[in-house]
PDB file of C-alpha atoms in Angstrom:
ATOM      1  CA  ALA A  95      93.110   5.680 -74.339  1.00 52.00           C
ATOM      2  CA  VAL A  96      95.508   7.718 -76.490  1.00 52.00           C
ATOM      3  CA  ALA A  97      95.184   5.287 -79.400  1.00 56.00           C
ATOM      4  CA  GLU A  98      91.384   5.454 -79.195  1.00 56.00           C
ATOM      5  CA  ALA A  99      91.464   9.260 -79.207  1.00 53.00           C
ATOM      6  CA  LEU A 100      93.683   9.200 -82.298  1.00 54.00           C
ATOM      7  CA  LYS A 101      91.227   6.917 -84.099  1.00 59.00           C
ATOM      8  CA  ALA A 102      88.382   9.438 -83.763  1.00 63.00           C
ATOM      9  CA  GLY A 103      90.044  12.785 -83.056  1.00 75.00           C
ATOM     10  CA  TRP A 104      92.524  13.103 -85.920  1.00 80.00           C
ATOM     11  CA  THR A 105      92.774  16.090 -88.238  1.00 83.00           C
ATOM     12  CA  PRO A 106      94.709  16.426 -91.501  1.00 83.00           C
ATOM     13  CA  GLU A 107      98.170  17.993 -91.439  1.00 83.00           C
ATOM     14  CA  PRO A 108      98.088  21.769 -92.046  1.00 84.00           C
ATOM     15  CA  CYS A 109      98.651  22.370 -95.765  1.00 83.00           C
ATOM     16  CA  GLU A 110     101.610  24.673 -95.170  1.00 85.00           C
ATOM     17  CA  GLU A 111     103.419  21.862 -93.310  1.00 86.00           C
ATOM     18  CA  LEU A 112     103.146  19.305 -96.131  1.00 81.00           C
ATOM     19  CA  ALA A 113     106.120  18.220 -98.221  1.00 83.00           C
ATOM     20  CA  PRO A 114     106.200  19.600-101.775  1.00 83.00           C
ATOM     21  CA  GLY A 115     103.925  17.616-104.074  1.00 78.00           C
ATOM     22  CA  MET A 116     101.751  16.263-101.252  1.00 77.00           C
ATOM     23  CA  PRO A 117      98.047  17.062-101.747  1.00 79.00           C
ATOM     24  CA  CYS A 118      96.363  19.405 -99.296  1.00 85.00           C
ATOM     25  CA  VAL A 119      93.502  17.736 -97.408  1.00 89.00           C
ATOM     26  CA  LYS A 120      90.957  19.791 -95.455  1.00 91.00           C
ATOM     27  CA  LEU A 121      88.027  18.575 -93.375  1.00 91.00           C
ATOM     28  CA  TYR A 122      84.692  19.127 -95.100  1.00 92.00           C
ATOM     29  CA  GLU A 123      82.184  21.283 -93.240  1.00 90.00           C
ATOM     30  CA  HIS A 124      78.478  20.652 -93.836  1.00 88.00           C
ATOM     31  CA  PRO A 125      76.303  23.735 -94.393  1.00 88.00           C
ATOM     32  CA  GLN A 126      75.139  25.027 -91.018  1.00 89.00           C
ATOM     33  CA  GLY A 127      72.210  22.993 -89.709  1.00 88.00           C
ATOM     34  CA  SER A 128      72.363  20.464 -92.547  1.00 88.00           C
ATOM     35  CA  THR A 129      73.803  17.025 -93.234  1.00 88.00           C
ATOM     36  CA  THR A 130      73.599  17.501 -97.023  1.00 92.00           C
ATOM     37  CA  VAL A 131      76.942  16.872 -98.722  1.00 94.00           C
ATOM     38  CA  MET A 132      77.651  19.849-100.978  1.00 95.00           C
ATOM     39  CA  PRO A 133      80.574  20.483-103.378  1.00 95.00           C
ATOM     40  CA  CYS A 134      84.006  21.338-102.014  1.00 95.00           C
ATOM     41  CA  PRO A 135      84.930  25.041-102.096  1.00 94.00           C
ATOM     42  CA  MET A 136      85.911  25.961-105.671  1.00 92.00           C
ATOM     43  CA  GLU A 137      89.224  27.456-104.483  1.00 90.00           C
ATOM     44  CA  SER A 138      90.217  23.990-103.239  1.00 88.00           C
ATOM     45  CA  VAL A 139      89.451  21.965-106.381  1.00 92.00           C
ATOM     46  CA  THR A 140      92.003  20.919-108.977  1.00 90.00           C
ATOM     47  CA  SER A 141      89.737  21.612-111.965  1.00 92.00           C
ATOM     48  CA  ALA A 142      86.974  24.171-111.495  1.00 92.00           C
ATOM     49  CA  ASP A 143      85.968  23.719-115.157  1.00 94.00           C
ATOM     50  CA  GLY A 144      85.648  19.971-114.639  1.00 94.00           C
ATOM     51  CA  CYS A 145      83.470  20.512-111.580  1.00 94.00           C
ATOM     52  CA  GLY A 146      81.325  22.950-113.551  1.00 93.00           C
ATOM     53  CA  ALA A 147      80.773  20.261-116.180  1.00 94.00           C
ATOM     54  CA  LEU A 148      80.016  17.643-113.509  1.00 94.00           C
ATOM     55  CA  PHE A 149      77.518  19.868-111.701  1.00 94.00           C
ATOM     56  CA  GLY A 150      75.869  21.339-114.823  1.00 92.00           C
ATOM     57  CA  GLY A 151      72.097  21.430-114.426  1.00 90.00           C
ATOM     58  CA  LYS A 152      72.088  19.691-111.040  1.00 93.00           C
ATOM     59  CA  ALA A 153      70.308  21.261-108.075  1.00 92.00           C
ATOM     60  CA  ASP A 154      71.939  21.822-104.685  1.00 87.00           C
ATOM     61  CA  GLY A 155      72.090  18.524-102.835  1.00 88.00           C
ATOM     62  CA  GLU A 156      72.193  16.553-106.103  1.00 93.00           C
ATOM     63  CA  GLN A 157      75.689  17.579-107.177  1.00 95.00           C
ATOM     64  CA  CYS A 158      77.583  15.257-104.834  1.00 95.00           C
ATOM     65  CA  PRO A 159      76.882  11.757-103.496  1.00 94.00           C
ATOM     66  CA  GLN A 160      75.110  11.885-100.144  1.00 94.00           C
ATOM     67  CA  ILE A 161      77.609   9.751 -98.252  1.00 92.00           C
ATOM     68  CA  THR A 162      78.458   9.201 -94.626  1.00 90.00           C
ATOM     69  CA  CYS A 163      81.862   7.880 -93.681  1.00 90.00           C
ATOM     70  CA  PRO A 164      82.329   4.430 -92.198  1.00 86.00           C
ATOM     71  CA  LYS A 165      84.700   3.198 -89.568  1.00 83.00           C
ATOM     72  CA  ALA A 166      87.582   1.233 -91.056  1.00 75.00           C
ATOM     73  CA  LEU A 167      89.634  -0.984 -88.764  1.00 74.00           C
ATOM     74  CA  GLY A 168      88.129   0.897 -85.823  1.00 80.00           C
ATOM     75  CA  VAL A 169      89.134   4.300 -87.228  1.00 81.00           C
ATOM     76  CA  THR A 170      86.553   6.985 -87.881  1.00 82.00           C
ATOM     77  CA  MET A 171      86.993   8.175 -91.449  1.00 87.00           C
ATOM     78  CA  LYS A 172      85.946  11.756 -92.199  1.00 92.00           C
ATOM     79  CA  LEU A 173      84.699  13.716 -95.189  1.00 94.00           C
ATOM     80  CA  VAL A 174      87.535  15.755 -96.682  1.00 95.00           C
ATOM     81  CA  CYS A 175      88.153  18.000 -99.646  1.00 95.00           C
ATOM     82  CA  ALA A 176      91.430  17.094-101.323  1.00 92.00           C
ATOM     83  CA  GLY A 177      91.237  18.611-104.789  1.00 92.00           C
ATOM     84  CA  GLY A 178      88.145  16.797-106.048  1.00 94.00           C
ATOM     85  CA  CYS A 179      84.770  18.345-106.795  1.00 95.00           C
ATOM     86  CA  CYS A 180      83.019  16.519-103.953  1.00 96.00           C
ATOM     87  CA  PRO A 181      84.144  15.419-100.502  1.00 96.00           C
ATOM     88  CA  SER A 182      85.362  11.863 -99.999  1.00 94.00           C
ATOM     89  CA  CYS A 183      85.891   9.667 -96.942  1.00 92.00           C
ATOM     90  CA  TRP A 184      89.520   9.623 -95.807  1.00 89.00           C
ATOM     91  CA  ALA A 185      91.857   9.051 -92.883  1.00 87.00           C
ATOM     92  CA  PRO A 186      95.626   9.625 -92.839  1.00 85.00           C
ATOM     93  CA  ASP A 187      97.975   6.682 -93.311  1.00 79.00           C
ATOM     94  CA  HIS A 188      99.364   6.986 -89.782  1.00 78.00           C
ATOM     95  CA  VAL A 189      95.837   6.546 -88.382  1.00 80.00           C
ATOM     96  CA  VAL A 190      94.674   3.706 -90.663  1.00 77.00           C
ATOM     97  CA  ASN A 191      97.280   0.976 -90.720  1.00 71.00           C
ATOM     98  CA  LEU A 192      97.713   0.788 -94.463  1.00 68.00           C
ATOM     99  CA  ASP A 193      99.795  -1.997 -95.933  1.00 69.00           C
ATOM    100  CA  ARG A 194     102.002  -0.494 -98.646  1.00 67.00           C
ATOM    101  CA  HIS A 195     104.364  -3.443 -99.020  1.00 68.00           C
ATOM    102  CA  THR A 196     106.031  -3.780-102.391  1.00 68.00           C
ATOM    103  CA  ALA A 197     107.678  -7.183-101.974  1.00 68.00           C
ATOM    104  CA  LEU A 198     105.387  -9.008-104.377  1.00 72.00           C
ATOM    105  CA  GLU A 199     105.973  -8.750-108.102  1.00 79.00           C
ATOM    106  CA  ASN A 200     102.903  -8.275-110.247  1.00 81.00           C
ATOM    107  CA  PRO A 201     103.161  -8.957-113.986  1.00 84.00           C
ATOM    108  CA  ALA A 202     100.301  -6.518-114.669  1.00 86.00           C
ATOM    109  CA  VAL A 203     102.289  -3.514-113.351  1.00 88.00           C
ATOM    110  CA  VAL A 204     103.336  -1.055-116.069  1.00 90.00           C
ATOM    111  CA  PRO A 205     105.456   2.112-115.829  1.00 90.00           C
ATOM    112  CA  PRO A 206     103.565   5.341-115.091  1.00 90.00           C
ATOM    113  CA  ALA A 207     102.740   7.593-118.024  1.00 89.00           C
ATOM    114  CA  PRO A 208     105.615   9.982-118.841  1.00 90.00           C
ATOM    115  CA  GLN A 209     103.228  12.947-118.541  1.00 91.00           C
ATOM    116  CA  ALA A 210     102.139  11.969-114.998  1.00 87.00           C
ATOM    117  CA  PRO A 211     102.667  14.752-112.427  1.00 86.00           C
ATOM    118  CA  THR A 212     105.649  14.500-110.096  1.00 85.00           C
ATOM    119  CA  SER A 213     103.248  14.035-107.166  1.00 85.00           C
ATOM    120  CA  CYS A 214     102.592  10.537-108.570  1.00 85.00           C
ATOM    121  CA  GLY A 215     106.061   9.330-107.554  1.00 82.00           C
ATOM    122  CA  GLY A 216     105.963   5.733-106.361  1.00 82.00           C
ATOM    123  CA  VAL A 217     102.639   5.031-108.048  1.00 86.00           C
ATOM    124  CA  ARG A 218     101.894   1.522-109.354  1.00 84.00           C
ATOM    125  CA  CYS A 219      99.953   1.485-112.608  1.00 88.00           C
ATOM    126  CA  PHE A 220      98.323  -1.604-114.044  1.00 88.00           C
ATOM    127  CA  GLU A 221      97.528  -2.825-117.545  1.00 87.00           C
ATOM    128  CA  PRO A 222      93.871  -2.319-118.463  1.00 82.00           C
ATOM    129  CA  MET A 223      91.857  -5.529-118.305  1.00 73.00           C
TER     130      MET A 223
END
């Protein structure tokens, strides 16, 4: 019963409790009485100018994809704002059993760009195809 509650009742960690460099993730809230997916609050986005360019000339309700989140491996994913212009479906790693094994070598892996932010530590980049 506890495991089932975790699969549907999870919430992101409070931003002030995250380790340095970890992105803040907040649950998206639909406008009252609506299921329309609107942009994330501008104070939460990484690039307000980029969002302005993305949304330019688009009416409310047309700025972001009108998505609903699926269940993945029995876990209810939720719309979150995590720095992007629009909400995305997400669940924390401890709720979705994500396989992050690194035992296999991949010849297409290349070092990360030197200008990559420190929050990209541990990233695996691949050669363009």
